[in-house]
Amino acid sequence: MSASSCVSGLVLFYIFCVTAEKVPAPENVRRISVNMGLVLEWDPPQNSTNTLFNYTAEIQGWNNYEPVCLGSLALSCDFTDKVSIFGSYHLRVRAELHGETSDWVETENLSLDKITEISAPHVELRSRKGQTEVEITDPPMKKKNLRDVFGNISYLIRFWKVGETKKEKLIREQNRVVLPKLEPLVDYCVEVEILYLENKSLTSNITCLTNTPSNEVESWLIAVVLLGSFLVVLFAVVLIFLAVWFGYRGCRIIFPDTDLPEDLKKFLSQRSQSSVLWAMQESMPAKEHCCELRILHKEPISSPDNQQIEGPIRIQPNKNECCTGANVKQSSEEQSQMIITTEQEPLLAEMRP
């Protein structure tokens, strides 16, 4: 009786001690943020390989903690839907067994944009006419996109010849970059990293491509083409000149020049002093010169012996100023007669008593 009583007491004491022992806390609690996501991961408590624990993970809101994963058997909890890109958060997790719980394991205060890790970009190579272009695609973010979060980002591009260890580096902000100074028909490899804030993304996979032949033309071929073009242009100019010249000569033969001699042109251009020619050139009747017309009239004079002698000639002015061609001639004859009669006046005077 005493021996059995002692064994039963020991068993009860062992059971009491085991059940009264506190549940161990999760081990190696860590936060993981990739592409603006947030996941909390942990390992089971030590020496509990055959024990199945439940876990509760919480996130601190404005004041209190908010459970996200409650009584979960998984060793991780995704908090991505509960965080913003510029927020700071506390996370914690505990283990649970048979209604008992372990102590909370908390993380430090974290800012998502500071701890997140950017995955490797996607890289494609294209080669054309001796130039290789690198096209870079940013990895998709779980919160907005990469440039909205970090603003201006840049790309670190490394490229090298296949079989060589020396790598050339380029830093560009554009996501399409042409690699400089590549040799034609040579294999090149490229890898890219994204630079943001003071961090780097994961390195992309190594991508290789054979550069295409260059489209540059040999200098002697350029000289031959230029010379040939010059000769063709010169030949065409000569043909056009000859065609125009012979066409002009043919027109002169078919339609000869009928210009008057220069002397005749000069003579016709001068105005004649003759009033008749003046009238003919102007196609208007010439204005006739007018003169005063005088009529000569002889009056008989009685002599002492009753003989009538021709008296002096009296000139009667005529107020008609315009003279015709016939009147001009008659006037000339009358003037001649007047001169004759004037010479006879002394004789008549001597015959007067």
mmCIF file of C-alpha atoms in Angstrom:
data_model
loop_
_atom_site.group_PDB
_atom_site.id
_atom_site.type_symbol
_atom_site.label_atom_id
_atom_site.label_comp_id
_atom_site.label_asym_id
_atom_site.label_seq_id
_atom_site.Cartn_x
_atom_site.Cartn_y
_atom_site.Cartn_z
ATOM 1 C CA MET A 1 0.000 0.000 0.000
ATOM 2 C CA SER A 2 2.667 2.430 0.883
ATOM 3 C CA ALA A 3 4.646 1.716 -2.245
ATOM 4 C CA SER A 4 1.647 2.105 -4.543
ATOM 5 C CA SER A 5 0.646 5.256 -2.786
ATOM 6 C CA CYS A 6 4.064 6.722 -3.366
ATOM 7 C CA VAL A 7 3.978 5.878 -7.096
ATOM 8 C CA SER A 8 0.539 7.451 -7.492
ATOM 9 C CA GLY A 9 1.701 10.568 -5.756
ATOM 10 C CA LEU A 10 4.696 10.915 -8.014
ATOM 11 C CA VAL A 11 2.532 10.535 -11.132
ATOM 12 C CA LEU A 12 0.102 13.171 -9.952
ATOM 13 C CA PHE A 13 2.956 15.484 -9.072
ATOM 14 C CA TYR A 14 4.469 15.027 -12.541
ATOM 15 C CA ILE A 15 1.155 15.702 -14.238
ATOM 16 C CA PHE A 16 0.611 18.774 -12.120
ATOM 17 C CA CYS A 17 4.050 20.101 -12.856
ATOM 18 C CA VAL A 18 3.703 19.544 -16.589
ATOM 19 C CA THR A 19 0.304 21.122 -16.831
ATOM 20 C CA ALA A 20 1.309 23.978 -14.603
ATOM 21 C CA GLU A 21 4.344 24.739 -16.778
ATOM 22 C CA LYS A 22 3.895 27.839 -18.933
ATOM 23 C CA VAL A 23 3.468 27.466 -22.749
ATOM 24 C CA PRO A 24 6.737 28.373 -24.505
ATOM 25 C CA ALA A 25 6.784 31.401 -26.880
ATOM 26 C CA PRO A 26 7.491 31.172 -30.618
ATOM 27 C CA GLU A 27 11.128 31.364 -31.681
ATOM 28 C CA ASN A 28 12.955 33.407 -34.337
ATOM 29 C CA VAL A 29 10.139 35.898 -34.989
ATOM 30 C CA ARG A 30 10.920 37.946 -38.077
ATOM 31 C CA ARG A 31 9.188 40.449 -40.348
ATOM 32 C CA ILE A 32 9.469 40.152 -44.126
ATOM 33 C CA SER A 33 8.523 42.927 -46.558
ATOM 34 C CA VAL A 34 8.878 42.443 -50.305
ATOM 35 C CA ASN A 35 7.449 44.861 -52.873
ATOM 36 C CA MET A 36 5.560 46.820 -50.172
ATOM 37 C CA GLY A 37 3.957 43.730 -48.642
ATOM 38 C CA LEU A 38 4.313 42.798 -44.964
ATOM 39 C CA VAL A 39 4.460 39.258 -43.525
ATOM 40 C CA LEU A 40 5.358 38.111 -40.018
ATOM 41 C CA GLU A 41 7.054 34.691 -39.754
ATOM 42 C CA TRP A 42 8.245 32.593 -36.740
ATOM 43 C CA ASP A 43 9.445 29.137 -35.727
ATOM 44 C CA PRO A 44 7.754 26.772 -33.204
ATOM 45 C CA PRO A 45 8.983 26.737 -29.611
ATOM 46 C CA GLN A 46 12.048 24.667 -28.885
ATOM 47 C CA ASN A 47 11.731 21.006 -27.867
ATOM 48 C CA SER A 48 8.166 20.861 -29.125
ATOM 49 C CA THR A 49 8.560 18.774 -32.219
ATOM 50 C CA ASN A 50 5.595 16.533 -31.519
ATOM 51 C CA THR A 51 3.404 19.284 -30.058
ATOM 52 C CA LEU A 52 0.848 21.081 -32.207
ATOM 53 C CA PHE A 53 0.528 24.744 -31.252
ATOM 54 C CA ASN A 54 -1.911 27.392 -32.366
ATOM 55 C CA TYR A 55 -0.736 30.972 -32.953
ATOM 56 C CA THR A 56 -2.296 34.413 -32.737
ATOM 57 C CA ALA A 57 -0.708 37.420 -34.462
ATOM 58 C CA GLU A 58 -1.778 41.027 -33.965
ATOM 59 C CA ILE A 59 -0.979 44.493 -35.320
ATOM 60 C CA GLN A 60 -1.070 47.692 -33.327
ATOM 61 C CA GLY A 61 -3.580 50.206 -34.671
ATOM 62 C CA TRP A 62 -4.141 53.722 -33.368
ATOM 63 C CA ASN A 63 -4.427 52.608 -29.740
ATOM 64 C CA ASN A 64 -5.017 48.885 -29.309
ATOM 65 C CA TYR A 65 -3.759 45.744 -30.973
ATOM 66 C CA GLU A 66 -5.952 44.216 -33.633
ATOM 67 C CA PRO A 67 -5.809 40.437 -34.244
ATOM 68 C CA VAL A 68 -5.145 39.461 -37.848
ATOM 69 C CA CYS A 69 -4.364 35.752 -37.542
ATOM 70 C CA LEU A 70 -6.348 34.175 -34.650
ATOM 71 C CA GLY A 71 -5.645 30.580 -33.541
ATOM 72 C CA SER A 72 -3.847 29.788 -36.780
ATOM 73 C CA LEU A 73 -1.723 26.676 -37.244
ATOM 74 C CA ALA A 74 0.482 28.441 -39.843
ATOM 75 C CA LEU A 75 3.920 29.780 -38.948
ATOM 76 C CA SER A 76 3.290 33.105 -40.712
ATOM 77 C CA CYS A 77 0.722 35.894 -40.921
ATOM 78 C CA ASP A 78 0.175 38.362 -43.806
ATOM 79 C CA PHE A 79 -0.470 41.964 -42.696
ATOM 80 C CA THR A 80 -0.339 43.539 -46.194
ATOM 81 C CA ASP A 81 -4.022 44.508 -46.251
ATOM 82 C CA LYS A 82 -3.725 46.210 -42.846
ATOM 83 C CA VAL A 83 -0.786 48.538 -43.590
ATOM 84 C CA SER A 84 -0.120 51.627 -45.706
ATOM 85 C CA ILE A 85 3.098 52.436 -47.555
ATOM 86 C CA PHE A 86 4.250 55.204 -45.193
ATOM 87 C CA GLY A 87 2.886 53.865 -41.890
ATOM 88 C CA SER A 88 4.831 52.667 -38.823
ATOM 89 C CA TYR A 89 3.617 49.541 -37.030
ATOM 90 C CA HIS A 90 4.228 47.126 -34.097
ATOM 91 C CA LEU A 91 3.577 43.436 -34.650
ATOM 92 C CA ARG A 92 3.357 40.601 -32.067
ATOM 93 C CA VAL A 93 2.663 36.851 -31.936
ATOM 94 C CA ARG A 94 2.094 34.191 -29.245
ATOM 95 C CA ALA A 95 1.674 30.428 -29.037
ATOM 96 C CA GLU A 96 -1.419 28.648 -27.606
ATOM 97 C CA LEU A 97 -1.793 25.119 -26.258
ATOM 98 C CA HIS A 98 -4.816 23.581 -24.499
ATOM 99 C CA GLY A 99 -6.218 26.974 -23.599
ATOM 100 C CA GLU A 100 -2.916 28.198 -22.270
ATOM 101 C CA THR A 101 -0.940 30.966 -23.987
ATOM 102 C CA SER A 102 2.659 31.966 -24.136
ATOM 103 C CA ASP A 103 4.073 35.431 -23.708
ATOM 104 C CA TRP A 104 3.822 37.896 -26.644
ATOM 105 C CA VAL A 105 6.827 38.287 -28.886
ATOM 106 C CA GLU A 106 6.841 41.826 -30.301
ATOM 107 C CA THR A 107 8.750 43.413 -33.166
ATOM 108 C CA GLU A 108 10.291 46.826 -33.192
ATOM 109 C CA ASN A 109 8.463 49.806 -34.628
ATOM 110 C CA LEU A 110 8.786 49.587 -38.403
ATOM 111 C CA SER A 111 8.163 51.857 -41.413
ATOM 112 C CA LEU A 112 7.135 49.881 -44.443
ATOM 113 C CA ASP A 113 8.928 51.985 -47.067
ATOM 114 C CA LYS A 114 12.176 51.735 -45.082
ATOM 115 C CA ILE A 115 12.258 47.977 -44.569
ATOM 116 C CA THR A 116 10.658 46.730 -47.780
ATOM 117 C CA GLU A 117 12.774 44.882 -50.297
ATOM 118 C CA ILE A 118 12.308 45.288 -54.055
ATOM 119 C CA SER A 119 12.473 42.187 -56.150
ATOM 120 C CA ALA A 120 14.545 41.915 -59.307
ATOM 121 C CA PRO A 121 13.378 43.733 -62.446
ATOM 122 C CA HIS A 122 12.506 41.944 -65.660
ATOM 123 C CA VAL A 123 15.096 42.465 -68.434
ATOM 124 C CA GLU A 124 14.780 41.969 -72.181
ATOM 125 C CA LEU A 125 17.467 42.515 -74.842
ATOM 126 C CA ARG A 126 16.948 43.525 -78.461
ATOM 127 C CA SER A 127 19.628 44.025 -81.097
ATOM 128 C CA ARG A 128 19.273 45.866 -84.409
ATOM 129 C CA LYS A 129 21.838 47.296 -86.808
ATOM 130 C CA GLY A 130 24.762 46.804 -84.471
ATOM 131 C CA GLN A 131 23.051 48.273 -81.390
ATOM 132 C CA THR A 132 21.687 46.389 -78.394
ATOM 133 C CA GLU A 133 18.829 47.901 -76.396
ATOM 134 C CA VAL A 134 17.997 46.936 -72.817
ATOM 135 C CA GLU A 135 14.324 47.140 -71.835
ATOM 136 C CA ILE A 136 13.685 47.079 -68.076
ATOM 137 C CA THR A 137 10.313 46.372 -66.469
ATOM 138 C CA ASP A 138 9.772 47.262 -62.805
ATOM 139 C CA PRO A 139 8.480 44.481 -60.556
ATOM 140 C CA PRO A 140 4.786 44.774 -59.580
ATOM 141 C CA MET A 141 4.145 46.312 -56.172
ATOM 142 C CA LYS A 142 1.506 45.191 -53.688
ATOM 143 C CA LYS A 143 0.889 48.817 -52.757
ATOM 144 C CA LYS A 144 0.656 51.259 -55.718
ATOM 145 C CA ASN A 145 3.714 51.119 -57.978
ATOM 146 C CA LEU A 146 7.434 51.600 -57.557
ATOM 147 C CA ARG A 147 7.711 55.193 -58.822
ATOM 148 C CA ASP A 148 4.684 56.334 -56.789
ATOM 149 C CA VAL A 149 6.378 55.113 -53.619
ATOM 150 C CA PHE A 150 9.988 56.172 -54.180
ATOM 151 C CA GLY A 151 9.673 58.928 -56.755
ATOM 152 C CA ASN A 152 12.682 59.029 -59.082
ATOM 153 C CA ILE A 153 14.468 55.727 -59.327
ATOM 154 C CA SER A 154 17.451 54.707 -61.430
ATOM 155 C CA TYR A 155 18.876 51.517 -62.875
ATOM 156 C CA LEU A 156 22.343 50.075 -62.458
ATOM 157 C CA ILE A 157 23.171 48.174 -65.648
ATOM 158 C CA ARG A 158 26.175 45.885 -65.908
ATOM 159 C CA PHE A 159 27.203 44.356 -69.235
ATOM 160 C CA TRP A 160 30.203 42.383 -70.408
ATOM 161 C CA LYS A 161 31.466 40.144 -73.176
ATOM 162 C CA VAL A 162 30.849 36.457 -72.768
ATOM 163 C CA GLY A 163 34.019 34.846 -71.393
ATOM 164 C CA GLU A 164 35.361 38.050 -69.807
ATOM 165 C CA THR A 165 35.205 39.066 -66.153
ATOM 166 C CA LYS A 166 35.436 42.828 -66.608
ATOM 167 C CA LYS A 167 32.003 44.461 -66.448
ATOM 168 C CA GLU A 168 30.978 47.856 -67.758
ATOM 169 C CA LYS A 169 28.515 49.883 -65.657
ATOM 170 C CA LEU A 170 25.798 52.341 -66.590
ATOM 171 C CA ILE A 171 23.378 54.241 -64.354
ATOM 172 C CA ARG A 172 20.291 55.526 -66.164
ATOM 173 C CA GLU A 173 16.860 56.746 -65.154
ATOM 174 C CA GLN A 174 15.182 55.557 -68.367
ATOM 175 C CA ASN A 175 13.889 52.008 -68.570
ATOM 176 C CA ARG A 176 15.049 51.657 -72.186
ATOM 177 C CA VAL A 177 18.790 52.046 -72.674
ATOM 178 C CA VAL A 178 21.059 51.466 -75.681
ATOM 179 C CA LEU A 179 24.388 49.958 -74.682
ATOM 180 C CA PRO A 180 27.319 51.990 -76.041
ATOM 181 C CA LYS A 181 30.425 50.838 -77.913
ATOM 182 C CA LEU A 182 29.411 47.271 -78.652
ATOM 183 C CA GLU A 183 31.237 45.209 -81.233
ATOM 184 C CA PRO A 184 29.172 43.548 -83.960
ATOM 185 C CA LEU A 185 28.653 39.790 -83.910
ATOM 186 C CA VAL A 186 29.856 39.512 -80.292
ATOM 187 C CA ASP A 187 27.946 37.891 -77.395
ATOM 188 C CA TYR A 188 27.129 40.216 -74.489
ATOM 189 C CA CYS A 189 25.452 39.573 -71.136
ATOM 190 C CA VAL A 190 23.469 42.044 -69.012
ATOM 191 C CA GLU A 191 22.195 42.232 -65.434
ATOM 192 C CA VAL A 192 20.237 45.070 -63.818
ATOM 193 C CA GLU A 193 19.526 46.385 -60.312
ATOM 194 C CA ILE A 194 17.048 49.092 -59.263
ATOM 195 C CA LEU A 195 18.434 51.916 -57.116
ATOM 196 C CA TYR A 196 15.923 53.515 -54.728
ATOM 197 C CA LEU A 197 16.613 55.706 -51.696
ATOM 198 C CA GLU A 198 19.876 54.232 -50.360
ATOM 199 C CA ASN A 199 18.980 50.650 -51.203
ATOM 200 C CA LYS A 200 19.227 48.294 -54.125
ATOM 201 C CA SER A 201 16.781 45.792 -55.475
ATOM 202 C CA LEU A 202 17.566 42.178 -56.069
ATOM 203 C CA THR A 203 19.752 41.569 -59.101
ATOM 204 C CA SER A 204 18.020 40.395 -62.238
ATOM 205 C CA ASN A 205 18.863 37.189 -63.985
ATOM 206 C CA ILE A 206 21.794 37.328 -66.392
ATOM 207 C CA THR A 207 20.490 37.804 -69.937
ATOM 208 C CA CYS A 208 22.756 37.311 -72.968
ATOM 209 C CA LEU A 209 22.419 38.198 -76.655
ATOM 210 C CA THR A 210 24.570 38.319 -79.795
ATOM 211 C CA ASN A 211 24.959 41.839 -81.131
ATOM 212 C CA THR A 212 23.836 42.191 -84.755
ATOM 213 C CA PRO A 213 26.115 43.369 -87.602
ATOM 214 C CA SER A 214 26.692 47.087 -87.791
ATOM 215 C CA ASN A 215 24.909 49.148 -90.423
ATOM 216 C CA GLU A 216 27.939 51.390 -90.946
ATOM 217 C CA VAL A 217 29.126 51.600 -94.555
ATOM 218 C CA GLU A 218 32.780 51.478 -95.584
ATOM 219 C CA SER A 219 34.331 54.855 -96.417
ATOM 220 C CA TRP A 220 35.432 53.797 -99.909
ATOM 221 C CA LEU A 221 31.884 52.754 -100.738
ATOM 222 C CA ILE A 222 30.587 56.130 -99.582
ATOM 223 C CA ALA A 223 33.173 57.855 -101.827
ATOM 224 C CA VAL A 224 32.132 55.758 -104.839
ATOM 225 C CA VAL A 225 28.457 56.506 -104.286
ATOM 226 C CA LEU A 226 29.116 60.250 -103.952
ATOM 227 C CA LEU A 227 31.269 60.304 -107.115
ATOM 228 C CA GLY A 228 28.660 58.385 -109.078
ATOM 229 C CA SER A 229 25.912 60.708 -107.868
ATOM 230 C CA PHE A 230 27.987 63.748 -108.867
ATOM 231 C CA LEU A 231 28.578 62.392 -112.382
ATOM 232 C CA VAL A 232 24.894 61.594 -112.842
ATOM 233 C CA VAL A 233 23.872 65.086 -111.740
ATOM 234 C CA LEU A 234 26.505 66.701 -113.984
ATOM 235 C CA PHE A 235 25.364 64.667 -117.000
ATOM 236 C CA ALA A 236 21.742 65.604 -116.339
ATOM 237 C CA VAL A 237 22.624 69.313 -116.066
ATOM 238 C CA VAL A 238 24.527 69.202 -119.366
ATOM 239 C CA LEU A 239 21.621 67.481 -121.117
ATOM 240 C CA ILE A 240 19.144 70.053 -119.782
ATOM 241 C CA PHE A 241 21.400 72.929 -120.898
ATOM 242 C CA LEU A 242 21.799 71.511 -124.420
ATOM 243 C CA ALA A 243 18.064 70.869 -124.711
ATOM 244 C CA VAL A 244 17.244 74.435 -123.690
ATOM 245 C CA TRP A 245 19.903 75.925 -126.002
ATOM 246 C CA PHE A 246 18.892 73.987 -129.101
ATOM 247 C CA GLY A 247 15.229 74.608 -128.335
ATOM 248 C CA TYR A 248 15.923 78.336 -128.195
ATOM 249 C CA ARG A 249 17.824 78.269 -131.478
ATOM 250 C CA GLY A 250 15.029 76.334 -133.128
ATOM 251 C CA CYS A 251 12.458 78.869 -131.954
ATOM 252 C CA ARG A 252 14.582 81.684 -133.372
ATOM 253 C CA ILE A 253 14.689 79.929 -136.714
ATOM 254 C CA ILE A 254 10.969 79.157 -136.781
ATOM 255 C CA PHE A 255 9.961 82.501 -135.341
ATOM 256 C CA PRO A 256 12.647 84.989 -136.481
ATOM 257 C CA ASP A 257 13.139 88.287 -134.717
ATOM 258 C CA THR A 258 11.321 91.101 -136.629
ATOM 259 C CA ASP A 259 12.694 94.030 -134.703
ATOM 260 C CA LEU A 260 13.461 97.186 -136.696
ATOM 261 C CA PRO A 261 17.027 98.445 -137.026
ATOM 262 C CA GLU A 262 18.179 100.728 -134.281
ATOM 263 C CA ASP A 263 18.639 103.702 -136.613
ATOM 264 C CA LEU A 264 15.074 103.425 -137.830
ATOM 265 C CA LYS A 265 13.799 103.093 -134.281
ATOM 266 C CA LYS A 266 15.728 106.193 -133.291
ATOM 267 C CA PHE A 267 14.409 108.126 -136.273
ATOM 268 C CA LEU A 268 10.799 107.189 -135.619
ATOM 269 C CA SER A 269 11.099 107.925 -131.934
ATOM 270 C CA GLN A 270 12.091 111.519 -132.604
ATOM 271 C CA ARG A 271 9.225 113.985 -133.022
ATOM 272 C CA SER A 272 9.238 115.830 -136.338
ATOM 273 C CA GLN A 273 9.228 119.612 -136.415
ATOM 274 C CA SER A 274 6.671 119.636 -139.201
ATOM 275 C CA SER A 275 3.154 120.488 -138.085
ATOM 276 C CA VAL A 276 1.742 118.144 -140.686
ATOM 277 C CA LEU A 277 3.787 115.195 -139.437
ATOM 278 C CA TRP A 278 2.950 116.237 -135.887
ATOM 279 C CA ALA A 279 -0.738 116.086 -136.750
ATOM 280 C CA MET A 280 -0.295 112.692 -138.418
ATOM 281 C CA GLN A 281 1.528 111.236 -135.410
ATOM 282 C CA GLU A 282 -0.941 112.566 -132.883
ATOM 283 C CA SER A 283 -3.950 111.446 -135.007
ATOM 284 C CA MET A 284 -5.502 114.818 -134.297
ATOM 285 C CA PRO A 285 -6.070 117.678 -136.757
ATOM 286 C CA ALA A 286 -3.283 120.221 -136.488
ATOM 287 C CA LYS A 287 -4.247 123.616 -135.196
ATOM 288 C CA GLU A 288 -3.968 126.113 -138.090
ATOM 289 C CA HIS A 289 -2.019 129.321 -137.712
ATOM 290 C CA CYS A 290 -4.191 132.423 -137.889
ATOM 291 C CA CYS A 291 -3.257 135.809 -139.277
ATOM 292 C CA GLU A 292 -4.991 139.139 -139.748
ATOM 293 C CA LEU A 293 -6.726 139.475 -143.089
ATOM 294 C CA ARG A 294 -6.682 142.918 -144.802
ATOM 295 C CA ILE A 295 -8.812 143.806 -147.854
ATOM 296 C CA LEU A 296 -7.318 146.263 -150.372
ATOM 297 C CA HIS A 297 -9.819 148.584 -152.128
ATOM 298 C CA LYS A 298 -8.997 151.194 -154.821
ATOM 299 C CA GLU A 299 -11.154 154.353 -154.965
ATOM 300 C CA PRO A 300 -11.203 156.515 -158.155
ATOM 301 C CA ILE A 301 -10.159 160.242 -157.875
ATOM 302 C CA SER A 302 -11.452 162.984 -160.162
ATOM 303 C CA SER A 303 -8.736 165.093 -161.881
ATOM 304 C CA PRO A 304 -9.067 168.786 -162.933
ATOM 305 C CA ASP A 305 -9.759 167.716 -166.423
ATOM 306 C CA ASN A 306 -12.476 165.497 -165.169
ATOM 307 C CA GLN A 307 -10.382 162.434 -165.579
ATOM 308 C CA GLN A 308 -10.707 159.767 -163.004
ATOM 309 C CA ILE A 309 -7.519 158.523 -161.575
ATOM 310 C CA GLU A 310 -7.141 155.567 -159.286
ATOM 311 C CA GLY A 311 -6.882 156.808 -155.767
ATOM 312 C CA PRO A 312 -4.880 155.368 -152.861
ATOM 313 C CA ILE A 313 -5.584 151.968 -151.710
ATOM 314 C CA ARG A 314 -7.541 151.608 -148.434
ATOM 315 C CA ILE A 315 -7.043 148.713 -146.283
ATOM 316 C CA GLN A 316 -10.012 147.523 -144.321
ATOM 317 C CA PRO A 317 -9.229 145.194 -141.447
ATOM 318 C CA ASN A 318 -11.175 142.035 -141.249
ATOM 319 C CA LYS A 319 -11.803 140.611 -137.802
ATOM 320 C CA ASN A 320 -11.835 137.090 -139.078
ATOM 321 C CA GLU A 321 -8.673 135.613 -137.487
ATOM 322 C CA CYS A 322 -8.697 132.121 -138.922
ATOM 323 C CA CYS A 323 -7.194 131.556 -142.308
ATOM 324 C CA THR A 324 -7.543 128.593 -144.562
ATOM 325 C CA GLY A 325 -4.945 127.390 -146.959
ATOM 326 C CA ALA A 326 -6.558 129.259 -149.902
ATOM 327 C CA ASN A 327 -6.861 132.478 -147.911
ATOM 328 C CA VAL A 328 -3.196 132.317 -147.016
ATOM 329 C CA LYS A 329 -2.311 132.174 -150.687
ATOM 330 C CA GLN A 330 -4.707 135.025 -151.522
ATOM 331 C CA SER A 331 -3.306 137.069 -148.684
ATOM 332 C CA SER A 332 0.165 136.654 -150.050
ATOM 333 C CA GLU A 333 -0.975 137.898 -153.460
ATOM 334 C CA GLU A 334 -2.782 140.855 -151.885
ATOM 335 C CA GLN A 335 0.281 141.792 -149.876
ATOM 336 C CA SER A 336 2.285 141.826 -153.091
ATOM 337 C CA GLN A 337 -0.333 144.064 -154.702
ATOM 338 C CA MET A 338 -0.331 146.316 -151.617
ATOM 339 C CA ILE A 339 3.372 146.760 -151.936
ATOM 340 C CA ILE A 340 2.936 147.693 -155.587
ATOM 341 C CA THR A 341 0.202 150.209 -154.897
ATOM 342 C CA THR A 342 2.200 151.685 -152.065
ATOM 343 C CA GLU A 343 4.987 152.372 -154.484
ATOM 344 C CA GLN A 344 2.478 154.176 -156.768
ATOM 345 C CA GLU A 345 1.323 156.557 -154.011
ATOM 346 C CA PRO A 346 4.073 159.142 -154.625
ATOM 347 C CA LEU A 347 3.084 159.323 -158.268
ATOM 348 C CA LEU A 348 -0.505 159.965 -157.386
ATOM 349 C CA ALA A 349 0.504 162.643 -154.952
ATOM 350 C CA GLU A 350 2.406 164.525 -157.667
ATOM 351 C CA MET A 351 -0.591 164.417 -159.911
ATOM 352 C CA ARG A 352 -2.801 166.053 -157.311
ATOM 353 C CA PRO A 353 -3.374 169.860 -157.740
#
